[in-house]
Amino acid sequence: MMTPTELADVLVEMPMPSAVSIGFTTESYFDAIRGVVDIFASKKNLETIYITSQMPSNSIIDVLTLLEIDMKRIHFIDCVSQVMGGAVARPDNVYFVESPTMLENIMLKVEYLMRKNKGKDSVVILDAINSLAIHNNTKILSEFFHILINSLRAKNAYTIIFSMEDFSSEELKGMMSLICENVISMSGKGEG
Amino acid sequence: MRIIAVLTMVTKPIVRRAGEERNRCVTGVEGLDNILNGGIPRGNTVLFTGSCGTGKTSISLEYLVHGAIDGENCLFISVTEASVKLLENIIPYEFFDDSLIKKGKLVFVDMPVIYNKLGLVTVEFTLEDVDTLVKAIGSIVKELDIKRLVIDSITSVCYRLKTEEKIREFILKLGKTLSELGCTTILVSEISPTAERYSLYGVEEAIADGIVLMGNLERRGDLLRTLQVVKMRGTQHSRAKYVLDLTPCGVLLVPLLKGGSVSSGGG
Ligand SMILES: Nc1ncnc2c1ncn2[C@@H]1O[C@H](COP(=O)(O)OP(=O)(O)OP(=O)(O)O)[C@@H](O)[C@H]1O
Ligand SMILES: [Mg+2]
């Protein structure tokens, strides 16, 4: 089992730009968030773009609040709230995509936020690939990742893709090892 | 010997070395400039065509604002909407600065005002009227040293021309006049979502130097705004479809993903 600090240490060593997949089990979810969003992002002084495709952004915000993580430099792209018919509140730092099938709109929101960050060092986190895989076939998903990661690479940003090991398939694991320079497993199982 | 010398003298300014690029008008819409390998070849007349609400006016305004910021004189001739209303559309742009208008870098003119000044009051214009109109636009462009022009929309002008012959005459003459003045022009064209061609009369698209098609695409119940460069004389370009978003940072473009089952909607 990797601790949040250990995870952050591994990430800090990675050159900018890099694409990393982080696999973890459900019980390590908070550790992964702490390691990436808190320790790694503050150490590297990064603007954070957090894409939620699994849980609505307000749940993630609750988690971050619980972990006492500073949210000043975090922007959310929320792909689930609108499908669920929720999201009455529209906080300033949350951008909504109508559904997790609108992958182009996710890219467009990332592009928009990267522009607003005006070249400041950034990290884009996708939480998580498994839920995107429920709504999209593998072909379109890998096309999406190729374009997204390459455009972020060109902008010198980090891409971090969360992957729930309990729900991952061999196909997804294969895709991650193909498009990411680094595949980390927090549980030490299989993916490392 | 002497004849050859004369010939080389005459042909020299026209001859371009192989691979040499035409001067570009950088639109400032980053995604579009990438698609066009650096921008619209200077002097081109380009049709921006699409059904209603696809972003034609927004992208044309952005093109002018970027030009004005770069120090070029830019003119928007509004045919359908009063230009006062249009201004409301550009104010949200983060890069817009109203001193551009005060300094005269960005000029708005309403077409009905031009019609009135020229005494063009009939519903249907004659061939002479067409000539008068082209000359009038040409002289405004020349006088103000306009380098970027938008006419929104050309379709509304064409309603007054009616026949194919007059539309052809109008666009050909206009294109030639503006090109000679070094002005790069966007003609906004309106089509119905189900139209099988790029312009209402079919003439505009054949004459224009470029066609940028804007539309909506339905995919598995989601509606996406799209942009596609169908033709552009004087440059290589991508012909792929892109997905478009209108934001306070301007128009953003990303490639349309092809992996899924795509059924094409209208426009
Ligand atoms: N900066 C902006 N941010 C968000 N939405 C915008 C912005 N500018 C325009 N829109 C939206 O985009 C829509 C289409 O814009 P636009 O008027 O440019 O399209 P158009 O193709 O010229 O339409 P028409 O055929 O009606 O002239 C508008 O209805 C407006 O709601
Ligand atoms: Mg319009």
Short mmCIF file of C-alpha atoms and ligand atoms in Angstrom, two decimals:
data_model
loop_
_atom_site.label_atom_id
_atom_site.label_comp_id
_atom_site.label_asym_id
_atom_site.label_seq_id
_atom_site.Cartn_x
_atom_site.Cartn_y
_atom_site.Cartn_z
CA MET A 1 0.00 0.00 0.00
CA MET A 2 1.30 3.40 -1.00
CA THR A 3 0.75 6.39 1.27
CA PRO A 4 -0.30 9.79 -0.14
CA THR A 5 3.18 11.16 0.50
CA GLU A 6 4.83 8.24 -1.26
CA LEU A 7 2.51 8.73 -4.23
CA ALA A 8 3.28 12.45 -4.34
CA ASP A 9 7.01 11.72 -4.17
CA VAL A 10 6.78 9.48 -7.21
CA LEU A 11 4.79 12.13 -9.11
CA VAL A 12 7.11 14.99 -8.20
CA GLU A 13 10.00 13.09 -9.79
CA MET A 14 8.17 12.97 -13.12
CA PRO A 15 9.22 15.39 -15.83
CA MET A 16 6.82 18.01 -17.05
CA PRO A 17 4.80 17.22 -19.12
CA SER A 18 3.87 13.63 -18.28
CA ALA A 19 0.78 11.45 -18.44
CA VAL A 20 0.28 9.09 -15.53
CA SER A 21 -2.33 6.51 -14.70
CA ILE A 22 -2.91 5.84 -11.01
CA GLY A 23 -4.69 2.65 -10.11
CA PHE A 24 -6.17 2.14 -6.67
CA THR A 25 -8.87 0.24 -4.87
CA THR A 26 -11.96 1.90 -3.41
CA GLU A 27 -10.47 2.10 0.08
CA SER A 28 -7.42 4.03 -1.22
CA TYR A 29 -9.54 6.66 -2.97
CA PHE A 30 -8.99 9.37 -0.33
CA ASP A 31 -5.26 8.60 -0.23
CA ALA A 32 -5.03 9.04 -3.98
CA ILE A 33 -6.86 12.38 -3.83
CA ARG A 34 -4.70 13.60 -0.98
CA GLY A 35 -1.51 12.52 -2.72
CA VAL A 36 -2.35 14.15 -6.04
CA VAL A 37 -4.64 17.12 -5.38
CA ASP A 38 -3.06 18.18 -2.10
CA ILE A 39 0.59 17.20 -1.74
CA PHE A 40 1.71 16.91 -5.38
CA ALA A 41 -0.18 19.95 -6.67
CA SER A 42 1.02 22.20 -3.83
CA LYS A 43 4.61 20.98 -4.03
CA LYS A 44 4.71 21.76 -7.74
CA ASN A 45 2.59 24.89 -7.40
CA LEU A 46 0.06 23.68 -9.97
CA GLU A 47 -3.28 24.94 -11.18
CA THR A 48 -5.64 21.97 -11.01
CA ILE A 49 -8.38 20.98 -13.44
CA TYR A 50 -10.41 18.17 -11.92
CA ILE A 51 -12.69 16.22 -14.29
CA THR A 52 -15.38 14.24 -12.51
CA SER A 53 -17.10 11.49 -14.47
CA GLN A 54 -17.86 9.24 -11.52
CA MET A 55 -19.26 11.42 -8.77
CA PRO A 56 -20.90 14.83 -9.03
CA SER A 57 -18.54 17.71 -8.31
CA ASN A 58 -20.34 18.67 -5.10
CA SER A 59 -19.51 15.23 -3.65
CA ILE A 60 -15.85 15.67 -4.60
CA ILE A 61 -15.92 19.16 -3.11
CA ASP A 62 -17.30 17.60 0.10
CA VAL A 63 -14.45 15.10 0.08
CA LEU A 64 -11.85 17.84 -0.44
CA THR A 65 -13.43 19.92 2.32
CA LEU A 66 -13.33 16.91 4.63
CA LEU A 67 -9.65 16.42 3.81
CA GLU A 68 -9.15 20.17 4.41
CA ILE A 69 -7.68 20.69 0.96
CA ASP A 70 -7.44 24.26 -0.29
CA MET A 71 -9.69 24.66 -3.33
CA LYS A 72 -8.59 28.11 -4.49
CA ARG A 73 -6.69 26.78 -7.47
CA ILE A 74 -8.98 23.92 -8.41
CA HIS A 75 -11.50 24.07 -11.24
CA PHE A 76 -13.96 21.27 -11.81
CA ILE A 77 -15.38 19.86 -15.02
CA ASP A 78 -18.48 17.97 -13.95
CA CYS A 79 -19.80 15.38 -16.42
CA VAL A 80 -22.36 13.69 -14.18
CA SER A 81 -24.55 16.25 -12.42
CA GLN A 82 -26.52 17.32 -15.49
CA VAL A 83 -27.34 13.77 -16.51
CA MET A 84 -28.64 13.12 -13.02
CA GLY A 85 -30.83 16.19 -13.37
CA GLY A 86 -29.15 17.81 -10.38
CA ALA A 87 -26.73 20.71 -10.18
CA VAL A 88 -29.12 23.48 -9.29
CA ALA A 89 -26.27 25.35 -7.66
CA ARG A 90 -23.65 26.53 -10.15
CA PRO A 91 -20.50 27.43 -8.27
CA ASP A 92 -17.99 29.65 -10.08
CA ASN A 93 -15.30 27.01 -10.17
CA VAL A 94 -17.47 24.27 -11.68
CA TYR A 95 -18.04 23.85 -15.43
CA PHE A 96 -20.70 21.42 -16.53
CA VAL A 97 -20.61 19.00 -19.45
CA GLU A 98 -24.03 17.68 -20.38
CA SER A 99 -23.05 14.03 -20.29
CA PRO A 100 -20.00 11.75 -20.09
CA THR A 101 -20.64 10.84 -23.74
CA MET A 102 -19.76 14.37 -24.83
CA LEU A 103 -16.03 13.76 -24.80
CA GLU A 104 -15.37 16.66 -27.17
CA ASN A 105 -17.04 19.01 -24.71
CA ILE A 106 -14.74 17.76 -21.97
CA MET A 107 -11.78 18.62 -24.22
CA LEU A 108 -13.29 22.02 -24.96
CA LYS A 109 -13.72 22.82 -21.26
CA VAL A 110 -10.13 21.72 -20.57
CA GLU A 111 -8.97 23.94 -23.42
CA TYR A 112 -10.98 26.83 -22.01
CA LEU A 113 -9.59 26.43 -18.49
CA MET A 114 -6.04 26.03 -19.78
CA ARG A 115 -6.47 29.34 -21.58
CA LYS A 116 -7.77 30.96 -18.43
CA ASN A 117 -4.73 29.59 -16.58
CA LYS A 118 -2.65 31.57 -19.09
CA GLY A 119 0.32 29.25 -19.32
CA LYS A 120 0.67 28.65 -15.56
CA ASP A 121 1.84 25.14 -14.69
CA SER A 122 -1.18 22.88 -14.59
CA VAL A 123 -2.33 19.37 -13.86
CA VAL A 124 -5.47 17.81 -15.33
CA ILE A 125 -6.98 14.98 -13.28
CA LEU A 126 -9.57 12.60 -14.65
CA ASP A 127 -11.63 10.81 -12.00
CA ALA A 128 -12.09 8.15 -13.29
CA ILE A 129 -11.56 6.26 -16.53
CA ASN A 130 -13.89 3.44 -15.48
CA SER A 131 -17.02 5.56 -15.51
CA LEU A 132 -16.10 7.05 -18.90
CA ALA A 133 -15.70 3.49 -20.17
CA ILE A 134 -19.28 2.68 -19.16
CA HIS A 135 -20.61 5.43 -21.43
CA ASN A 136 -18.17 5.24 -24.34
CA ASN A 137 -16.71 2.45 -26.41
CA THR A 138 -13.00 1.72 -26.25
CA LYS A 139 -12.29 3.09 -29.71
CA ILE A 140 -13.67 6.55 -29.08
CA LEU A 141 -12.21 6.58 -25.58
CA SER A 142 -8.69 5.88 -26.74
CA GLU A 143 -9.06 8.50 -29.47
CA PHE A 144 -10.19 10.95 -26.79
CA PHE A 145 -7.20 10.21 -24.57
CA HIS A 146 -4.74 10.46 -27.43
CA ILE A 147 -5.96 13.90 -28.41
CA LEU A 148 -6.37 15.17 -24.85
CA ILE A 149 -2.99 13.96 -23.63
CA ASN A 150 -1.15 15.20 -26.70
CA SER A 151 -2.71 18.63 -26.48
CA LEU A 152 -1.86 18.82 -22.78
CA ARG A 153 1.65 17.67 -23.52
CA ALA A 154 1.96 20.50 -26.03
CA LYS A 155 0.85 22.88 -23.26
CA ASN A 156 3.42 21.39 -20.89
CA ALA A 157 0.81 20.12 -18.42
CA TYR A 158 0.52 16.95 -16.36
CA THR A 159 -2.30 14.52 -17.08
CA ILE A 160 -3.32 12.16 -14.30
CA ILE A 161 -5.90 9.46 -14.91
CA PHE A 162 -7.52 7.72 -11.99
CA SER A 163 -8.40 4.10 -12.46
CA MET A 164 -10.41 2.01 -9.99
CA GLU A 165 -8.66 -1.32 -9.95
CA ASP A 166 -11.72 -3.15 -8.63
CA PHE A 167 -13.62 -2.13 -11.77
CA SER A 168 -10.90 -2.13 -14.39
CA SER A 169 -10.72 -4.47 -17.36
CA GLU A 170 -7.65 -5.80 -19.16
CA GLU A 171 -8.66 -3.64 -22.10
CA LEU A 172 -8.59 -0.45 -20.04
CA LYS A 173 -5.30 -1.40 -18.44
CA GLY A 174 -3.87 -1.97 -21.91
CA MET A 175 -5.11 1.42 -23.05
CA MET A 176 -3.57 3.17 -20.05
CA SER A 177 -0.16 1.58 -20.54
CA LEU A 178 -0.30 2.60 -24.19
CA ILE A 179 -1.13 6.28 -23.67
CA CYS A 180 0.57 7.03 -20.34
CA GLU A 181 4.32 7.15 -19.73
CA ASN A 182 3.76 5.91 -16.23
CA VAL A 183 1.33 3.48 -14.71
CA ILE A 184 1.28 3.50 -10.93
CA SER A 185 -0.61 1.09 -8.75
CA MET A 186 -1.16 2.23 -5.19
CA SER A 187 -2.07 -1.26 -4.04
CA GLY A 188 1.08 -2.63 -5.62
CA LYS A 189 -1.08 -5.04 -7.60
CA GLY A 190 -0.68 -5.81 -11.28
CA GLU A 191 -0.51 -2.34 -12.81
CA GLY A 192 2.95 -1.27 -11.59
CA MET B 1 16.43 39.82 -76.20
CA ARG B 2 14.52 42.97 -75.46
CA ILE B 3 11.19 41.12 -75.64
CA ILE B 4 12.40 38.55 -73.14
CA ALA B 5 13.50 41.30 -70.80
CA VAL B 6 10.08 42.89 -71.01
CA LEU B 7 8.40 39.56 -70.44
CA THR B 8 10.41 38.77 -67.33
CA MET B 9 9.66 42.22 -66.07
CA VAL B 10 5.95 41.70 -66.54
CA THR B 11 5.81 38.22 -65.10
CA LYS B 12 8.15 38.78 -62.20
CA PRO B 13 5.67 40.02 -59.61
CA ILE B 14 3.25 37.19 -60.42
CA VAL B 15 5.65 34.27 -60.46
CA ARG B 16 5.88 32.52 -57.14
CA ARG B 17 8.65 30.06 -56.43
CA ALA B 18 7.51 26.49 -55.89
CA GLY B 19 6.50 25.94 -52.28
CA GLU B 20 6.45 29.62 -51.53
CA GLU B 21 3.52 30.49 -49.30
CA ARG B 22 0.98 33.21 -49.88
CA ASN B 23 0.85 35.89 -47.26
CA ARG B 24 -1.63 34.92 -44.51
CA CYS B 25 -4.33 36.77 -42.71
CA VAL B 26 -4.07 35.23 -39.25
CA THR B 27 -7.66 35.00 -38.05
CA GLY B 28 -6.68 34.93 -34.38
CA VAL B 29 -9.09 32.05 -33.82
CA GLU B 30 -6.32 29.65 -32.88
CA GLY B 31 -8.12 26.45 -33.83
CA LEU B 32 -9.08 27.83 -37.23
CA ASP B 33 -5.56 29.09 -37.97
CA ASN B 34 -4.26 25.59 -37.20
CA ILE B 35 -6.80 24.01 -39.56
CA LEU B 36 -5.76 26.50 -42.27
CA ASN B 37 -2.03 26.05 -41.67
CA GLY B 38 -1.56 29.63 -40.56
CA GLY B 39 -4.63 31.58 -41.59
CA ILE B 40 -6.70 32.66 -44.58
CA PRO B 41 -4.59 33.45 -47.67
CA ARG B 42 -4.68 37.24 -47.85
CA GLY B 43 -7.21 38.71 -50.26
CA ASN B 44 -9.45 35.65 -50.23
CA THR B 45 -13.23 35.96 -50.06
CA VAL B 46 -14.51 33.22 -47.79
CA LEU B 47 -18.05 32.02 -47.27
CA PHE B 48 -18.89 31.17 -43.65
CA THR B 49 -22.02 29.20 -44.10
CA GLY B 50 -24.41 27.39 -41.79
CA SER B 51 -27.88 27.19 -40.33
CA CYS B 52 -29.09 29.60 -37.68
CA GLY B 53 -27.41 29.77 -34.30
CA THR B 54 -24.28 27.90 -35.39
CA GLY B 55 -21.92 30.74 -34.42
CA LYS B 56 -21.30 32.47 -37.77
CA THR B 57 -21.68 35.99 -36.42
CA SER B 58 -19.62 35.25 -33.31
CA ILE B 59 -16.64 33.82 -35.19
CA SER B 60 -16.72 36.67 -37.74
CA LEU B 61 -16.72 39.27 -34.98
CA GLU B 62 -13.84 37.54 -33.28
CA TYR B 63 -11.91 37.56 -36.57
CA LEU B 64 -12.33 41.34 -36.75
CA VAL B 65 -11.50 42.00 -33.11
CA HIS B 66 -8.21 40.08 -33.42
CA GLY B 67 -7.39 41.97 -36.60
CA ALA B 68 -8.08 45.30 -34.91
CA ILE B 69 -5.90 44.33 -31.94
CA ASP B 70 -3.12 43.54 -34.43
CA GLY B 71 -3.48 47.05 -35.85
CA GLU B 72 -5.47 46.28 -39.00
CA ASN B 73 -8.52 48.33 -39.89
CA CYS B 74 -11.61 46.14 -39.76
CA LEU B 75 -15.13 46.65 -41.05
CA PHE B 76 -18.36 44.86 -40.23
CA ILE B 77 -21.23 45.48 -42.63
CA SER B 78 -24.40 44.34 -40.95
CA VAL B 79 -27.31 43.54 -43.22
CA THR B 80 -29.72 41.75 -40.92
CA GLU B 81 -29.18 43.14 -37.43
CA ALA B 82 -28.64 46.67 -36.23
CA SER B 83 -24.95 46.92 -35.38
CA VAL B 84 -25.75 48.38 -31.95
CA LYS B 85 -27.20 44.99 -31.03
CA LEU B 86 -24.13 43.20 -32.37
CA LEU B 87 -21.91 45.13 -30.02
CA GLU B 88 -23.62 43.44 -27.13
CA ASN B 89 -22.34 40.15 -28.49
CA ILE B 90 -18.67 41.11 -28.45
CA ILE B 91 -18.53 42.88 -25.13
CA PRO B 92 -18.37 39.56 -23.20
CA TYR B 93 -15.13 38.70 -25.03
CA GLU B 94 -12.26 38.92 -22.58
CA PHE B 95 -9.93 40.21 -25.28
CA PHE B 96 -12.29 42.93 -26.49
CA ASP B 97 -11.40 46.51 -25.75
CA ASP B 98 -13.83 49.26 -26.72
CA SER B 99 -11.00 51.66 -27.53
CA LEU B 100 -10.69 49.63 -30.76
CA ILE B 101 -13.99 51.15 -31.82
CA LYS B 102 -13.16 54.63 -30.53
CA LYS B 103 -9.85 54.60 -32.41
CA GLY B 104 -11.67 53.54 -35.57
CA LYS B 105 -9.82 50.25 -35.88
CA LEU B 106 -13.14 48.42 -35.74
CA VAL B 107 -15.94 49.99 -37.74
CA PHE B 108 -19.59 48.97 -37.96
CA VAL B 109 -21.82 50.01 -40.83
CA ASP B 110 -25.43 49.04 -41.40
CA MET B 111 -26.11 47.97 -44.97
CA PRO B 112 -29.52 49.69 -45.11
CA VAL B 113 -27.68 52.98 -44.54
CA ILE B 114 -25.50 52.26 -47.59
CA TYR B 115 -28.58 51.34 -49.65
CA ASN B 116 -30.23 54.63 -48.69
CA LYS B 117 -27.17 56.73 -49.48
CA LEU B 118 -26.96 55.09 -52.91
CA GLY B 119 -30.66 55.49 -53.51
CA LEU B 120 -31.14 51.75 -53.85
CA VAL B 121 -34.74 51.59 -52.81
CA THR B 122 -36.23 48.96 -55.10
CA VAL B 123 -36.89 45.47 -53.80
CA GLU B 124 -34.98 43.94 -56.66
CA PHE B 125 -31.65 45.44 -57.73
CA THR B 126 -30.65 45.84 -61.36
CA LEU B 127 -27.23 44.98 -62.78
CA GLU B 128 -26.32 48.68 -62.54
CA ASP B 129 -27.35 48.69 -58.90
CA VAL B 130 -25.03 45.74 -58.31
CA ASP B 131 -22.22 47.70 -59.88
CA THR B 132 -23.00 50.78 -57.77
CA LEU B 133 -23.08 48.71 -54.59
CA VAL B 134 -19.76 46.96 -55.28
CA LYS B 135 -18.13 50.31 -56.08
CA ALA B 136 -19.52 51.84 -52.89
CA ILE B 137 -18.22 48.99 -50.72
CA GLY B 138 -14.89 49.15 -52.56
CA SER B 139 -14.53 52.86 -51.94
CA ILE B 140 -15.32 52.54 -48.21
CA VAL B 141 -12.70 49.78 -47.95
CA LYS B 142 -10.19 51.90 -49.85
CA GLU B 143 -10.84 55.11 -47.96
CA LEU B 144 -10.66 53.54 -44.53
CA ASP B 145 -7.81 51.24 -45.60
CA ILE B 146 -9.80 48.21 -44.45
CA LYS B 147 -7.85 44.95 -44.31
CA ARG B 148 -10.60 42.71 -42.90
CA LEU B 149 -14.21 42.85 -43.94
CA VAL B 150 -17.28 40.88 -42.85
CA ILE B 151 -20.67 41.08 -44.57
CA ASP B 152 -23.37 39.49 -42.41
CA SER B 153 -25.17 38.18 -44.26
CA ILE B 154 -24.57 37.92 -47.97
CA THR B 155 -27.77 35.87 -48.20
CA SER B 156 -29.80 38.94 -47.28
CA VAL B 157 -28.07 40.92 -50.03
CA CYS B 158 -28.78 38.08 -52.46
CA TYR B 159 -32.50 38.30 -51.68
CA ARG B 160 -32.44 41.69 -53.37
CA LEU B 161 -30.49 40.37 -56.36
CA LYS B 162 -32.77 37.44 -57.04
CA THR B 163 -31.18 36.01 -60.19
CA GLU B 164 -28.14 33.77 -60.43
CA GLU B 165 -26.62 36.12 -62.96
CA LYS B 166 -26.73 39.11 -60.63
CA ILE B 167 -25.48 37.14 -57.64
CA ARG B 168 -22.57 35.86 -59.71
CA GLU B 169 -21.82 39.37 -60.93
CA PHE B 170 -21.99 40.76 -57.40
CA ILE B 171 -19.74 38.23 -55.71
CA LEU B 172 -17.22 38.09 -58.55
CA LYS B 173 -16.87 41.86 -58.74
CA LEU B 174 -16.83 42.29 -55.00
CA GLY B 175 -14.22 39.57 -54.56
CA LYS B 176 -12.01 41.06 -57.26
CA THR B 177 -12.30 44.61 -55.92
CA LEU B 178 -11.53 43.58 -52.35
CA SER B 179 -8.73 41.24 -53.30
CA GLU B 180 -7.01 44.02 -55.23
CA LEU B 181 -7.24 46.19 -52.15
CA GLY B 182 -5.59 43.44 -50.09
CA CYS B 183 -8.73 42.97 -48.02
CA THR B 184 -9.57 39.51 -46.67
CA THR B 185 -13.31 39.04 -46.54
CA ILE B 186 -15.80 36.82 -44.75
CA LEU B 187 -19.22 36.57 -46.32
CA VAL B 188 -21.71 35.08 -43.89
CA SER B 189 -24.21 32.82 -45.62
CA GLU B 190 -27.38 31.33 -44.20
CA ILE B 191 -28.63 27.92 -45.21
CA SER B 192 -31.34 25.65 -43.91
CA PRO B 193 -30.15 22.69 -41.80
CA THR B 194 -31.31 20.22 -44.44
CA ALA B 195 -29.81 22.04 -47.43
CA GLU B 196 -27.69 19.88 -49.66
CA ARG B 197 -25.46 22.71 -50.72
CA TYR B 198 -23.37 25.36 -49.07
CA SER B 199 -25.32 28.45 -50.07
CA LEU B 200 -28.91 29.41 -50.74
CA TYR B 201 -28.46 30.05 -54.44
CA GLY B 202 -25.59 27.64 -55.06
CA VAL B 203 -23.74 30.38 -56.91
CA GLU B 204 -21.98 31.91 -53.92
CA GLU B 205 -20.18 28.69 -53.02
CA ALA B 206 -18.80 28.18 -56.51
CA ILE B 207 -17.30 31.66 -56.72
CA ALA B 208 -15.97 32.10 -53.19
CA ASP B 209 -12.27 31.34 -52.59
CA GLY B 210 -13.14 29.39 -49.48
CA ILE B 211 -16.02 27.72 -47.70
CA VAL B 212 -16.21 27.19 -43.96
CA LEU B 213 -19.23 25.11 -43.04
CA MET B 214 -20.76 25.50 -39.60
CA GLY B 215 -23.46 23.19 -38.38
CA ASN B 216 -24.98 20.97 -35.78
CA LEU B 217 -24.29 17.28 -35.44
CA GLU B 218 -26.43 14.87 -33.53
CA ARG B 219 -24.67 11.88 -32.04
CA ARG B 220 -26.47 9.42 -29.82
CA GLY B 221 -28.84 12.13 -28.67
CA ASP B 222 -26.14 14.76 -28.04
CA LEU B 223 -26.06 17.90 -30.17
CA LEU B 224 -22.64 19.27 -31.07
CA ARG B 225 -21.72 22.52 -32.87
CA THR B 226 -19.31 21.76 -35.70
CA LEU B 227 -16.98 23.57 -38.10
CA GLN B 228 -15.39 22.22 -41.26
CA VAL B 229 -13.25 23.90 -43.88
CA VAL B 230 -14.62 22.57 -47.16
CA LYS B 231 -12.38 24.55 -49.47
CA MET B 232 -9.76 27.27 -49.26
CA ARG B 233 -7.88 28.42 -52.32
CA GLY B 234 -4.21 29.13 -51.80
CA THR B 235 -3.50 26.79 -48.91
CA GLN B 236 -3.52 23.20 -47.79
CA HIS B 237 -5.95 22.59 -44.96
CA SER B 238 -7.63 19.94 -42.91
CA ARG B 239 -11.02 18.88 -44.22
CA ALA B 240 -11.99 17.16 -41.00
CA LYS B 241 -14.92 18.17 -38.83
CA TYR B 242 -14.19 20.00 -35.60
CA VAL B 243 -16.38 20.58 -32.58
CA LEU B 244 -16.82 24.20 -31.60
CA ASP B 245 -17.55 26.05 -28.39
CA LEU B 246 -18.33 29.75 -28.00
CA THR B 247 -16.64 31.05 -24.86
CA PRO B 248 -15.61 34.39 -23.36
CA CYS B 249 -12.09 33.48 -24.57
CA GLY B 250 -13.52 33.24 -28.08
CA VAL B 251 -14.22 30.28 -30.33
CA LEU B 252 -12.52 27.06 -29.25
CA LEU B 253 -12.15 24.06 -31.53
CA VAL B 254 -11.30 20.40 -30.95
CA PRO B 255 -11.35 17.52 -33.43
CA LEU B 256 -14.58 15.56 -33.73
CA LEU B 257 -13.97 12.06 -32.41
CA LYS B 258 -14.67 9.41 -34.98
CA GLY B 259 -14.60 6.28 -32.87
CA GLY B 260 -18.30 6.14 -32.06
CA SER B 261 -21.18 5.46 -34.37
CA VAL B 262 -21.80 8.83 -35.95
CA SER B 263 -25.05 9.69 -37.66
CA SER B 264 -24.96 13.05 -39.32
CA GLY B 265 -27.64 15.58 -38.48
CA GLY B 266 -28.39 18.68 -40.50
CA GLY B 267 -26.26 21.57 -41.71
N1 LIG C 1 -19.56 34.37 -26.10
C1 LIG C 1 -20.54 33.48 -26.08
N2 LIG C 1 -20.62 32.56 -25.10
C2 LIG C 1 -21.60 31.66 -25.07
N3 LIG C 1 -22.56 31.57 -25.98
C3 LIG C 1 -22.55 32.44 -26.99
C4 LIG C 1 -21.55 33.44 -27.10
N4 LIG C 1 -21.78 34.15 -28.22
C5 LIG C 1 -22.90 33.62 -28.77
N5 LIG C 1 -23.36 32.61 -28.05
C6 LIG C 1 -24.54 31.77 -28.34
O1 LIG C 1 -24.33 31.18 -29.59
C7 LIG C 1 -25.48 31.30 -30.39
C8 LIG C 1 -25.13 31.46 -31.84
O2 LIG C 1 -24.33 32.60 -32.04
P1 LIG C 1 -24.33 33.45 -33.41
O3 LIG C 1 -25.32 34.55 -33.32
O4 LIG C 1 -22.92 33.80 -33.64
O5 LIG C 1 -24.80 32.41 -34.50
P2 LIG C 1 -25.25 32.72 -36.00
O6 LIG C 1 -24.86 31.52 -36.78
O7 LIG C 1 -24.74 34.03 -36.45
O8 LIG C 1 -26.82 32.76 -35.85
P3 LIG C 1 -27.91 33.45 -36.85
O9 LIG C 1 -28.10 32.46 -37.95
O10 LIG C 1 -29.09 33.55 -35.97
O11 LIG C 1 -27.36 34.75 -37.29
C9 LIG C 1 -26.26 32.45 -29.81
O12 LIG C 1 -27.61 32.14 -29.86
C10 LIG C 1 -25.79 32.58 -28.39
O13 LIG C 1 -26.71 32.00 -27.52
MG MG C 2 -25.74 35.78 -37.19
#
